[in-house]
C-alpha positions as a Python dict, from the first residue, in 0.01 Angstrom:
ca = {
    (1, 'M'): (0, 0, 0),
    (2, 'N'): (-273, -284, -135),
    (3, 'T'): (-634, -289, -145),
    (4, 'P'): (-860, -571, -188),
    (5, 'H'): (-889, -499, -565),
    (6, 'G'): (-505, -515, -614),
    (7, 'P'): (-229, -235, -579),
    (8, 'E'): (-318, 103, -476),
    (9, 'Q'): (-404, 311, -772),
    (10, 'V'): (-281, 684, -758),
    (11, 'P'): (-446, 919, -976),
    (12, 'H'): (-221, 1140, -1165),
    (13, 'D'): (-276, 1400, -1422),
    (14, 'P'): (110, 1539, -1527),
    (15, 'R'): (-43, 1909, -1578),
    (16, 'T'): (-180, 1930, -1206),
    (17, 'D'): (38, 1647, -1055),
    (18, 'V'): (-289, 1532, -846),
    (19, 'S'): (-77, 1235, -732),
    (20, 'I'): (141, 1444, -510),
    (21, 'R'): (-143, 1605, -340),
    (22, 'F'): (-286, 1261, -304),
    (23, 'A'): (22, 1149, -137),
    (24, 'L'): (4, 1430, 90),
    (25, 'R'): (-350, 1359, 179),
    (26, 'S'): (-268, 971, 247),
    (27, 'P'): (-76, 912, 555),
    (28, 'A'): (-14, 554, 428),
    (29, 'R'): (66, 661, 59),
    (30, 'L'): (305, 952, 216),
    (31, 'K'): (497, 677, 410),
    (32, 'T'): (552, 423, 144),
    (33, 'E'): (667, 738, -97),
    (34, 'L'): (923, 864, 193),
    (35, 'L'): (1059, 520, 292),
    (36, 'A'): (1116, 467, -121),
    (37, 'G'): (1304, 749, -120),
    (38, 'L'): (1522, 666, 149),
    (39, 'V'): (1617, 323, 13),
    (40, 'V'): (1698, 468, -298),
    (41, 'A'): (1884, 760, -166),
    (42, 'L'): (2121, 473, 3),
    (43, 'A'): (2126, 259, -283),
    (44, 'L'): (2226, 573, -528),
    (45, 'I'): (2576, 655, -310),
    (46, 'P'): (2789, 382, -408),
    (47, 'E'): (2712, 408, -810),
    (48, 'A'): (2733, 779, -770),
    (49, 'I'): (3080, 739, -652),
    (50, 'A'): (3140, 452, -902),
    (51, 'F'): (3013, 656, -1219),
    (52, 'S'): (3243, 959, -1090),
    (53, 'V'): (3532, 732, -1131),
    (54, 'I'): (3442, 641, -1472),
    (55, 'A'): (3407, 1003, -1578),
    (56, 'G'): (3732, 1070, -1430),
    (57, 'V'): (3614, 1299, -1145),
    (58, 'D'): (3615, 1341, -778),
    (59, 'P'): (3325, 1167, -599),
    (60, 'R'): (3161, 1452, -482),
    (61, 'V'): (3101, 1554, -876),
    (62, 'G'): (2890, 1229, -907),
    (63, 'L'): (2674, 1241, -548),
    (64, 'F'): (2629, 1617, -602),
    (65, 'A'): (2470, 1541, -964),
    (66, 'S'): (2242, 1274, -826),
    (67, 'V'): (2127, 1512, -571),
    (68, 'T'): (2048, 1811, -781),
    (69, 'M'): (1915, 1582, -1098),
    (70, 'A'): (1655, 1396, -847),
    (71, 'I'): (1533, 1712, -691),
    (72, 'T'): (1506, 1887, -1025),
    (73, 'I'): (1342, 1617, -1217),
    (74, 'A'): (1089, 1575, -919),
    (75, 'I'): (976, 1966, -981),
    (76, 'V'): (1005, 1962, -1396),
    (77, 'G'): (983, 1595, -1489),
    (78, 'G'): (695, 1410, -1666),
    (79, 'R'): (729, 1062, -1515),
    (80, 'P'): (616, 1073, -1174),
    (81, 'A'): (850, 822, -933),
    (82, 'M'): (1103, 786, -1178),
    (83, 'I'): (1453, 814, -1063),
    (84, 'S'): (1714, 1052, -1237),
    (85, 'A'): (2093, 1086, -1130),
    (86, 'A'): (2449, 1018, -1229),
    (87, 'T'): (2458, 728, -1455),
    (88, 'A'): (2725, 511, -1645),
    (89, 'A'): (2571, 589, -1986),
    (90, 'V'): (2619, 955, -1945),
    (91, 'A'): (2956, 909, -1791),
    (92, 'L'): (3101, 689, -2069),
    (93, 'V'): (3024, 946, -2323),
    (94, 'I'): (3139, 1259, -2133),
    (95, 'A'): (3462, 1090, -1990),
    (96, 'P'): (3699, 1176, -2270),
    (97, 'V'): (3628, 1539, -2228),
    (98, 'S'): (3719, 1527, -1845),
    (99, 'E'): (4044, 1304, -1934),
    (100, 'Q'): (4168, 1563, -2216),
    (101, 'Y'): (4030, 1925, -2125),
    (102, 'G'): (3956, 1896, -1778),
    (103, 'V'): (3661, 1951, -1518),
    (104, 'D'): (3545, 2269, -1640),
    (105, 'H'): (3492, 2174, -1991),
    (106, 'L'): (3317, 1847, -1847),
    (107, 'I'): (3086, 2088, -1658),
    (108, 'A'): (3031, 2300, -1971),
    (109, 'T'): (2933, 1992, -2171),
    (110, 'V'): (2657, 1864, -1952),
    (111, 'I'): (2511, 2220, -1955),
    (112, 'L'): (2525, 2209, -2338),
    (113, 'G'): (2374, 1848, -2345),
    (114, 'G'): (2072, 1982, -2116),
    (115, 'V'): (2024, 2270, -2377),
    (116, 'F'): (2017, 1987, -2653),
    (117, 'Q'): (1790, 1784, -2472),
    (118, 'V'): (1544, 2082, -2408),
    (119, 'L'): (1562, 2183, -2814),
    (120, 'L'): (1550, 1779, -2904),
    (121, 'S'): (1232, 1758, -2695),
    (122, 'F'): (1024, 2080, -2830),
    (123, 'L'): (1131, 1942, -3178),
    (124, 'G'): (926, 1628, -3089),
    (125, 'V'): (1184, 1388, -3039),
    (126, 'A'): (954, 1229, -2759),
    (127, 'K'): (729, 1106, -3033),
    (128, 'L'): (986, 885, -3190),
    (129, 'M'): (912, 655, -2906),
    (130, 'R'): (589, 527, -3073),
    (131, 'F'): (840, 356, -3325),
    (132, 'V'): (1001, 116, -3055),
    (133, 'P'): (844, -220, -3101),
    (134, 'R'): (719, -420, -2795),
    (135, 'S'): (999, -686, -2842),
    (136, 'V'): (1244, -392, -2819),
    (137, 'M'): (1100, -286, -2465),
    (138, 'V'): (1095, -660, -2353),
    (139, 'G'): (1499, -663, -2447),
    (140, 'F'): (1557, -374, -2281),
    (141, 'V'): (1371, -464, -1967),
    (142, 'N'): (1574, -816, -2003),
    (143, 'S'): (1900, -638, -2054),
    (144, 'L'): (1848, -411, -1759),
    (145, 'A'): (1808, -679, -1532),
    (146, 'I'): (2139, -857, -1650),
    (147, 'L'): (2318, -534, -1638),
    (148, 'V'): (2192, -462, -1274),
    (149, 'F'): (2328, -813, -1170),
    (150, 'V'): (2672, -792, -1348),
    (151, 'A'): (2722, -478, -1178),
    (152, 'Q'): (2733, -662, -834),
    (153, 'I'): (2973, -925, -935),
    (154, 'P'): (3270, -704, -863),
    (155, 'H'): (3121, -649, -519),
    (156, 'L'): (3120, -1050, -492),
    (157, 'V'): (3481, -1131, -624),
    (158, 'D'): (3794, -1153, -426),
    (159, 'V'): (3594, -1030, -92),
    (160, 'P'): (3626, -1167, 262),
    (161, 'W'): (3377, -1473, 282),
    (162, 'M'): (3164, -1327, 532),
    (163, 'V'): (3002, -1148, 256),
    (164, 'Y'): (2836, -1415, 99),
    (165, 'P'): (2623, -1491, 439),
    (166, 'L'): (2540, -1144, 446),
    (167, 'V'): (2426, -1124, 87),
    (168, 'A'): (2249, -1446, 158),
    (169, 'A'): (2051, -1336, 488),
    (170, 'G'): (1965, -1004, 273),
    (171, 'L'): (1829, -1215, 10),
    (172, 'L'): (1606, -1410, 246),
    (173, 'V'): (1446, -1111, 398),
    (174, 'L'): (1394, -938, 100),
    (175, 'V'): (1197, -1265, -36),
    (176, 'F'): (1012, -1342, 294),
    (177, 'L'): (944, -990, 459),
    (178, 'P'): (693, -907, 221),
    (179, 'K'): (504, -1211, 266),
    (180, 'I'): (479, -1135, 644),
    (181, 'T'): (413, -752, 627),
    (182, 'E'): (450, -465, 410),
    (183, 'A'): (452, -192, 657),
    (184, 'V'): (814, -130, 593),
    (185, 'P'): (1013, -173, 264),
    (186, 'A'): (1197, -468, 271),
    (187, 'P'): (1520, -315, 110),
    (188, 'L'): (1529, -37, 394),
    (189, 'V'): (1476, -336, 641),
    (190, 'T'): (1766, -534, 475),
    (191, 'I'): (2016, -235, 485),
    (192, 'V'): (1949, -117, 856),
    (193, 'L'): (1959, -500, 980),
    (194, 'L'): (2307, -578, 818),
    (195, 'T'): (2429, -256, 890),
    (196, 'V'): (2355, -320, 1266),
    (197, 'V'): (2498, -701, 1232),
    (198, 'T'): (2813, -566, 1038),
    (199, 'V'): (2879, -283, 1342),
    (200, 'V'): (2799, -523, 1652),
    (201, 'F'): (2986, -794, 1532),
    (202, 'S'): (3249, -569, 1418),
    (203, 'L'): (3290, -753, 1070),
    (204, 'N'): (3536, -682, 847),
    (205, 'V'): (3347, -643, 527),
    (206, 'P'): (3355, -355, 242),
    (207, 'D'): (3111, -83, 309),
    (208, 'V'): (3007, 246, 158),
    (209, 'A'): (3279, 451, 325),
    (210, 'D'): (3539, 238, 95),
    (211, 'Q'): (3387, 333, -208),
    (212, 'G'): (3539, 688, -223),
    (213, 'E'): (3516, 1018, 1),
    (214, 'L'): (3181, 1159, 88),
    (215, 'P'): (3134, 1560, 84),
    (216, 'E'): (3142, 1748, 383),
    (217, 'S'): (2921, 2052, 272),
    (218, 'L'): (2639, 2161, 57),
    (219, 'P'): (2678, 2208, -355),
    (220, 'T'): (2715, 2538, -448),
    (221, 'L'): (2693, 2707, -773),
    (222, 'F'): (2932, 2673, -993),
    (223, 'F'): (3038, 2856, -1341),
    (224, 'P'): (3280, 2633, -1555),
    (225, 'D'): (3576, 2854, -1656),
    (226, 'V'): (3604, 2787, -2038),
    (227, 'P'): (3654, 3022, -2342),
    (228, 'L'): (3336, 3135, -2471),
    (229, 'T'): (3435, 3082, -2828),
    (230, 'F'): (3343, 2903, -3129),
    (231, 'E'): (3632, 2651, -3095),
    (232, 'T'): (3498, 2560, -2751),
    (233, 'L'): (3168, 2485, -2885),
    (234, 'R'): (3307, 2309, -3193),
    (235, 'I'): (3499, 2073, -2938),
    (236, 'L'): (3224, 1997, -2682),
    (237, 'A'): (2933, 1980, -2905),
    (238, 'P'): (2987, 1635, -3060),
    (239, 'Y'): (3010, 1485, -2693),
    (240, 'A'): (2713, 1719, -2533),
    (241, 'L'): (2490, 1601, -2845),
    (242, 'A'): (2606, 1239, -2792),
    (243, 'M'): (2488, 1287, -2393),
    (244, 'A'): (2164, 1434, -2491),
    (245, 'L'): (2076, 1138, -2707),
    (246, 'V'): (2177, 872, -2498),
    (247, 'G'): (2014, 1046, -2176),
    (248, 'L'): (1704, 1120, -2368),
    (249, 'M'): (1669, 769, -2489),
    (250, 'E'): (1740, 589, -2144),
    (251, 'S'): (1524, 806, -1968),
    (252, 'L'): (1215, 792, -2244),
    (253, 'M'): (1250, 422, -2260),
    (254, 'T'): (1248, 427, -1846),
    (255, 'A'): (938, 618, -1864),
    (256, 'K'): (764, 383, -2080),
    (257, 'L'): (844, 103, -1848),
    (258, 'V'): (720, 290, -1563),
    (259, 'D'): (426, 350, -1780),
    (260, 'D'): (346, 14, -1820),
    (261, 'I'): (397, -132, -1460),
    (262, 'T'): (203, 164, -1309),
    (263, 'D'): (-76, 145, -1574),
    (264, 'T'): (-51, 514, -1607),
    (265, 'R'): (65, 758, -1899),
    (266, 'S'): (331, 1010, -1871),
    (267, 'D'): (400, 1332, -2051),
    (268, 'K'): (712, 1220, -2271),
    (269, 'T'): (786, 1556, -2413),
    (270, 'R'): (772, 1716, -2059),
    (271, 'E'): (1005, 1460, -1941),
    (272, 'G'): (1248, 1492, -2196),
    (273, 'W'): (1306, 1887, -2162),
    (274, 'G'): (1293, 1826, -1781),
    (275, 'Q'): (1598, 1604, -1790),
    (276, 'G'): (1755, 1904, -2011),
    (277, 'V'): (1660, 2142, -1734),
    (278, 'A'): (1790, 1892, -1474),
    (279, 'N'): (2125, 1857, -1661),
    (280, 'I'): (2172, 2231, -1660),
    (281, 'V'): (2091, 2303, -1309),
    (282, 'T'): (2341, 2027, -1231),
    (283, 'G'): (2605, 2144, -1429),
    (284, 'F'): (2582, 2474, -1241),
    (285, 'F'): (2611, 2302, -930),
    (286, 'G'): (2908, 2131, -1053),
    (287, 'G'): (2762, 1794, -1116),
    (288, 'M'): (2830, 1537, -1385),
    (289, 'G'): (2482, 1531, -1545),
    (290, 'G'): (2280, 1229, -1561),
    (291, 'C'): (1917, 1087, -1678),
    (292, 'A'): (1704, 816, -1562),
    (293, 'V'): (1831, 548, -1319),
    (294, 'V'): (1676, 234, -1466),
    (295, 'G'): (1796, 20, -1154),
    (296, 'Q'): (1662, 259, -906),
    (297, 'T'): (1349, 325, -1057),
    (298, 'M'): (1297, -27, -1091),
    (299, 'M'): (1365, -17, -696),
    (300, 'N'): (1139, 264, -629),
    (301, 'V'): (828, 170, -840),
    (302, 'K'): (845, -206, -850),
    (303, 'V'): (1009, -292, -519),
    (304, 'S'): (934, -29, -308),
    (305, 'G'): (574, 63, -458),
    (306, 'A'): (617, 423, -501),
    (307, 'R'): (408, 605, -744),
    (308, 'T'): (441, 1004, -719),
    (309, 'R'): (719, 1265, -786),
    (310, 'L'): (749, 1303, -376),
    (311, 'S'): (956, 968, -393),
    (312, 'T'): (1192, 1109, -656),
    (313, 'L'): (1215, 1440, -443),
    (314, 'A'): (1261, 1255, -84),
    (315, 'A'): (1541, 1059, -275),
    (316, 'G'): (1716, 1391, -387),
    (317, 'V'): (1692, 1513, -35),
    (318, 'F'): (1756, 1219, 195),
    (319, 'L'): (2059, 1165, -41),
    (320, 'L'): (2216, 1546, 67),
    (321, 'I'): (2147, 1469, 398),
    (322, 'L'): (2305, 1121, 386),
    (323, 'V'): (2604, 1236, 245),
    (324, 'V'): (2662, 1543, 390),
    (325, 'A'): (2527, 1547, 778),
    (326, 'L'): (2542, 1185, 818),
    (327, 'G'): (2808, 1057, 587),
    (328, 'D'): (3024, 886, 883),
    (329, 'I'): (2681, 672, 967),
    (330, 'V'): (2611, 607, 594),
    (331, 'G'): (2971, 472, 530),
    (332, 'L'): (2917, 188, 771),
    (333, 'V'): (2654, 51, 547),
    (334, 'P'): (2805, -262, 413),
    (335, 'M'): (2813, -301, 30),
    (336, 'A'): (2664, -676, 97),
    (337, 'A'): (2341, -505, 183),
    (338, 'L'): (2278, -305, -133),
    (339, 'V'): (2407, -572, -352),
    (340, 'A'): (2154, -820, -207),
    (341, 'V'): (1901, -534, -264),
    (342, 'M'): (1990, -465, -643),
    (343, 'I'): (1989, -844, -703),
    (344, 'M'): (1626, -854, -582),
    (345, 'V'): (1575, -587, -853),
    (346, 'S'): (1738, -753, -1100),
    (347, 'I'): (1528, -1057, -1069),
    (348, 'A'): (1185, -873, -1011),
    (349, 'T'): (1287, -657, -1357),
    (350, 'V'): (1301, -956, -1552),
    (351, 'D'): (1004, -1064, -1786),
    (352, 'W'): (1009, -1400, -1697),
    (353, 'H'): (715, -1464, -1926),
    (354, 'S'): (885, -1368, -2241),
    (355, 'V'): (1179, -1635, -2174),
    (356, 'H'): (935, -1901, -2088),
    (357, 'P'): (970, -2184, -2317),
    (358, 'R'): (606, -2213, -2423),
    (359, 'T'): (623, -1797, -2509),
    (360, 'L'): (947, -1882, -2696),
    (361, 'R'): (734, -2153, -2906),
    (362, 'L'): (436, -1924, -2956),
    (363, 'M'): (628, -1601, -3058),
    (364, 'P'): (726, -1526, -3396),
    (365, 'L'): (1055, -1604, -3480),
    (366, 'S'): (1130, -1225, -3591),
    (367, 'E'): (1016, -1106, -3247),
    (368, 'T'): (1276, -1332, -3095),
    (369, 'V'): (1513, -1219, -3300),
    (370, 'V'): (1490, -863, -3218),
    (371, 'M'): (1475, -930, -2836),
    (372, 'V'): (1796, -1128, -2850),
    (373, 'V'): (1962, -862, -3063),
    (374, 'T'): (1837, -580, -2820),
    (375, 'V'): (1973, -822, -2517),
    (376, 'V'): (2314, -910, -2656),
    (377, 'A'): (2391, -570, -2791),
    (378, 'T'): (2319, -418, -2476),
    (379, 'V'): (2486, -655, -2241),
    (380, 'S'): (2827, -674, -2455),
    (381, 'T'): (2823, -296, -2475),
    (382, 'G'): (2691, -200, -2167),
    (383, 'N'): (2498, 63, -2332),
    (384, 'L'): (2111, 49, -2312),
    (385, 'A'): (2073, 328, -2605),
    (386, 'I'): (2326, 110, -2825),
    (387, 'G'): (2104, -183, -2768),
    (388, 'V'): (1760, -3, -2815),
    (389, 'S'): (1887, 127, -3115),
    (390, 'L'): (2031, -189, -3293),
    (391, 'G'): (1679, -366, -3181),
    (392, 'V'): (1479, -112, -3343),
    (393, 'L'): (1701, -119, -3664),
    (394, 'T'): (1660, -490, -3651),
    (395, 'A'): (1263, -475, -3616),
    (396, 'M'): (1258, -210, -3907),
    (397, 'V'): (1465, -444, -4148),
    (398, 'L'): (1284, -751, -4065),
    (399, 'F'): (944, -603, -4096),
    (400, 'A'): (1047, -457, -4407),
    (401, 'R'): (1158, -782, -4522),
    (402, 'R'): (820, -972, -4413),
    (403, 'V'): (585, -714, -4564),
    (404, 'A'): (802, -742, -4890),
    (405, 'H'): (689, -1062, -4959),
    (406, 'M'): (318, -964, -4909),
    (407, 'T'): (331, -821, -5292),
    (408, 'T'): (170, -995, -5525),
    (409, 'V'): (108, -936, -5931),
    (410, 'E'): (-155, -1102, -6118),
    (411, 'R'): (-193, -1081, -6504),
    (412, 'T'): (-505, -1129, -6685),
    (413, 'L'): (-553, -1103, -7078),
    (414, 'T'): (-857, -898, -7099),
    (415, 'S'): (-842, -874, -7489),
    (416, 'D'): (-602, -915, -7801),
    (417, 'D'): (-459, -569, -7783),
    (418, 'T'): (-486, -499, -7380),
    (419, 'C'): (-364, -729, -7077),
    (420, 'T'): (-413, -589, -6715),
    (421, 'Y'): (-171, -641, -6411),
    (422, 'R'): (-359, -650, -6076),
    (423, 'V'): (-69, -546, -5809),
    (424, 'T'): (-163, -612, -5445),
    (425, 'G'): (39, -497, -5127),
    (426, 'E'): (209, -208, -4998),
    (427, 'L'): (480, -79, -5222),
    (428, 'F'): (777, 73, -5113),
    (429, 'W'): (1172, 31, -5147),
    (430, 'A'): (1203, -311, -5030),
    (431, 'S'): (853, -466, -5181),
    (432, 'S'): (885, -273, -5537),
    (433, 'N'): (1269, -330, -5628),
    (434, 'D'): (1173, -672, -5777),
    (435, 'L'): (838, -539, -5947),
    (436, 'V'): (1008, -423, -6249),
    (437, 'F'): (1053, -813, -6343),
    (438, 'Q'): (699, -916, -6318),
    (439, 'F'): (607, -790, -6654),
    (440, 'D'): (629, -943, -7001),
    (441, 'Y'): (774, -643, -7196),
    (442, 'I'): (779, -879, -7502),
    (443, 'G'): (461, -1072, -7523),
    (444, 'D'): (216, -821, -7375),
    (445, 'P'): (-6, -670, -7625),
    (446, 'E'): (5, -284, -7724),
    (447, 'N'): (-201, -171, -7431),
    (448, 'V'): (-109, -252, -7077),
    (449, 'V'): (-314, -159, -6764),
    (450, 'V'): (-166, -168, -6400),
    (451, 'D'): (-441, -185, -6173),
    (452, 'L'): (-308, -45, -5825),
    (453, 'T'): (-677, -77, -5626),
    (454, 'A'): (-533, -304, -5381),
    (455, 'A'): (-195, -133, -5343),
    (456, 'D'): (-61, 190, -5187),
    (457, 'I'): (249, 360, -5302),
    (458, 'W'): (440, 486, -5018),
    (459, 'D'): (776, 628, -5143),
    (460, 'A'): (1017, 755, -5449),
    (461, 'S'): (1165, 413, -5502),
    (462, 'T'): (826, 278, -5615),
    (463, 'V'): (749, 581, -5862),
    (464, 'A'): (1079, 515, -5966),
    (465, 'T'): (999, 147, -6046),
    (466, 'F'): (684, 244, -6231),
    (467, 'D'): (865, 522, -6463),
    (468, 'A'): (1130, 217, -6531),
    (469, 'I'): (826, -13, -6640),
    (470, 'Q'): (669, 258, -6862),
    (471, 'Q'): (995, 316, -7030),
    (472, 'K'): (1070, -57, -7108),
    (473, 'Y'): (719, -75, -7263),
    (474, 'A'): (762, 246, -7439),
    (475, 'A'): (1076, 101, -7585),
    (476, 'K'): (872, -176, -7743),
    (477, 'G'): (605, 80, -7874),
    (478, 'K'): (354, -9, -7635),
    (479, 'T'): (140, 222, -7385),
    (480, 'V'): (125, 175, -7036),
    (481, 'T'): (-198, 303, -6806),
    (482, 'I'): (-177, 291, -6415),
    (483, 'V'): (-511, 309, -6275),
    (484, 'G'): (-683, 251, -5912),
    (485, 'L'): (-506, 509, -5703),
    (486, 'D'): (-632, 751, -5500),
    (487, 'G'): (-522, 971, -5195),
    (488, 'A'): (-172, 1036, -5113),
    (489, 'S'): (-75, 725, -5337),
    (490, 'L'): (-221, 933, -5645),
    (491, 'E'): (-74, 1257, -5524),
    (492, 'R'): (268, 1124, -5490),
    (493, 'L'): (281, 934, -5834),
    (494, 'R'): (175, 1286, -6002),
    (495, 'R'): (417, 1487, -5804),
    (496, 'L'): (751, 1224, -5858),
    (497, 'S'): (650, 1056, -6182),
    (498, 'G'): (930, 1141, -6453),
    (499, 'R'): (1113, 1382, -6228),
    (500, 'L'): (1346, 1114, -6065),
    (501, 'G'): (1669, 1003, -6220),
    (502, 'G'): (1747, 1341, -6361),
    (503, 'E'): (1454, 1385, -6560),
    (504, 'N'): (1249, 1718, -6551),
}
């Protein structure tokens, strides 16, 4: 819903959930949230089935995971309107457990992974998001768009020719319907329209039913039959920890992306432990676990205009109804309709400004390199967590290299027996390693003053460098006095000097 001044701003307070009460009081907002949830639910079905195949489990395990993840995170999560469900990232991590030990061990891994996520969140892992540079976020967004598009290619290869005009018609509806009216989400119209056309004309094209068997009953409580021993913990813990880290990274990155799109701030710590609680609940209902689903979240927030956790709750409830009570009808939905919707999601997700030639010319080369590394790593591995990790690492290395070259040393002979070295810049392992070679140990007079008024000491490597400088002058019978430090830099020097390199 739009106002004369732009998109409707939904008030939100993570602690009191003003947003959901606002949705219930506003008929227009309520309609937007519910219809967005319905569209997302339809789009989740084929992906949940596909991720079940990746994990080596029955499709019902993935579908039930999507239901319980969405419903639980809608209640306990920290980012309204974000969709959590079964994901490829989690499926890839836990697939070896299912293959080697069976479904019971896989479910136990999901529950343990959820426990790890709760613990990591209370230890402050969400605060690490502040160290993710903007260039990595841009790379993350563009990678996501590429992955969403690439995931549709298998549905466009070696298929009946009628699939192509159906996809084209779906794209036309998605592009032009919002220009005419926004009363009903364009993705929902596309899905319904193409389903009706397919059924009325008896078109022989792939549909949702072809993707796998849909469940016929509600999920029930499930307790994994695994030995409660240290050996079981030793086997499952590495997979559970990997799942926890991948799920948290993907979820927190997605939450930050939604924050930027909606101009609101979410509670990342709550989102982190909420993901853990959702995985624990999902495990005890026999689901394969999951995390934030970036593509469906973009569909919910950016394409359908959802803004509250009501849309997430609706997605889970509608998904349960669709697969259990209306499975035969849902099975008729042509994959072409869902492919068209996801292609439009990928187009809408790309940060087109970041790849515009003018932007690339103005942007510092290091920023562009970080974005490209993030995109290439993510697309080549198919794992957003790996791409983000490598992007952050690249940004750190390039930043350290850039800052290291900002350190300068100026030598001034103040008298016949004294000279002063004025050091300027931030001193840490990258910038201080060459500092030892900036002094004239033979030619300098007996007294040397190192003025650090315009410098800061950040690590032990720098203290060790100054220890080495003092030792080199001492070997020549000369004294070194370090001046100009205060605060944390002075305290760091006093605490570590003479105590590195095995000295007491």
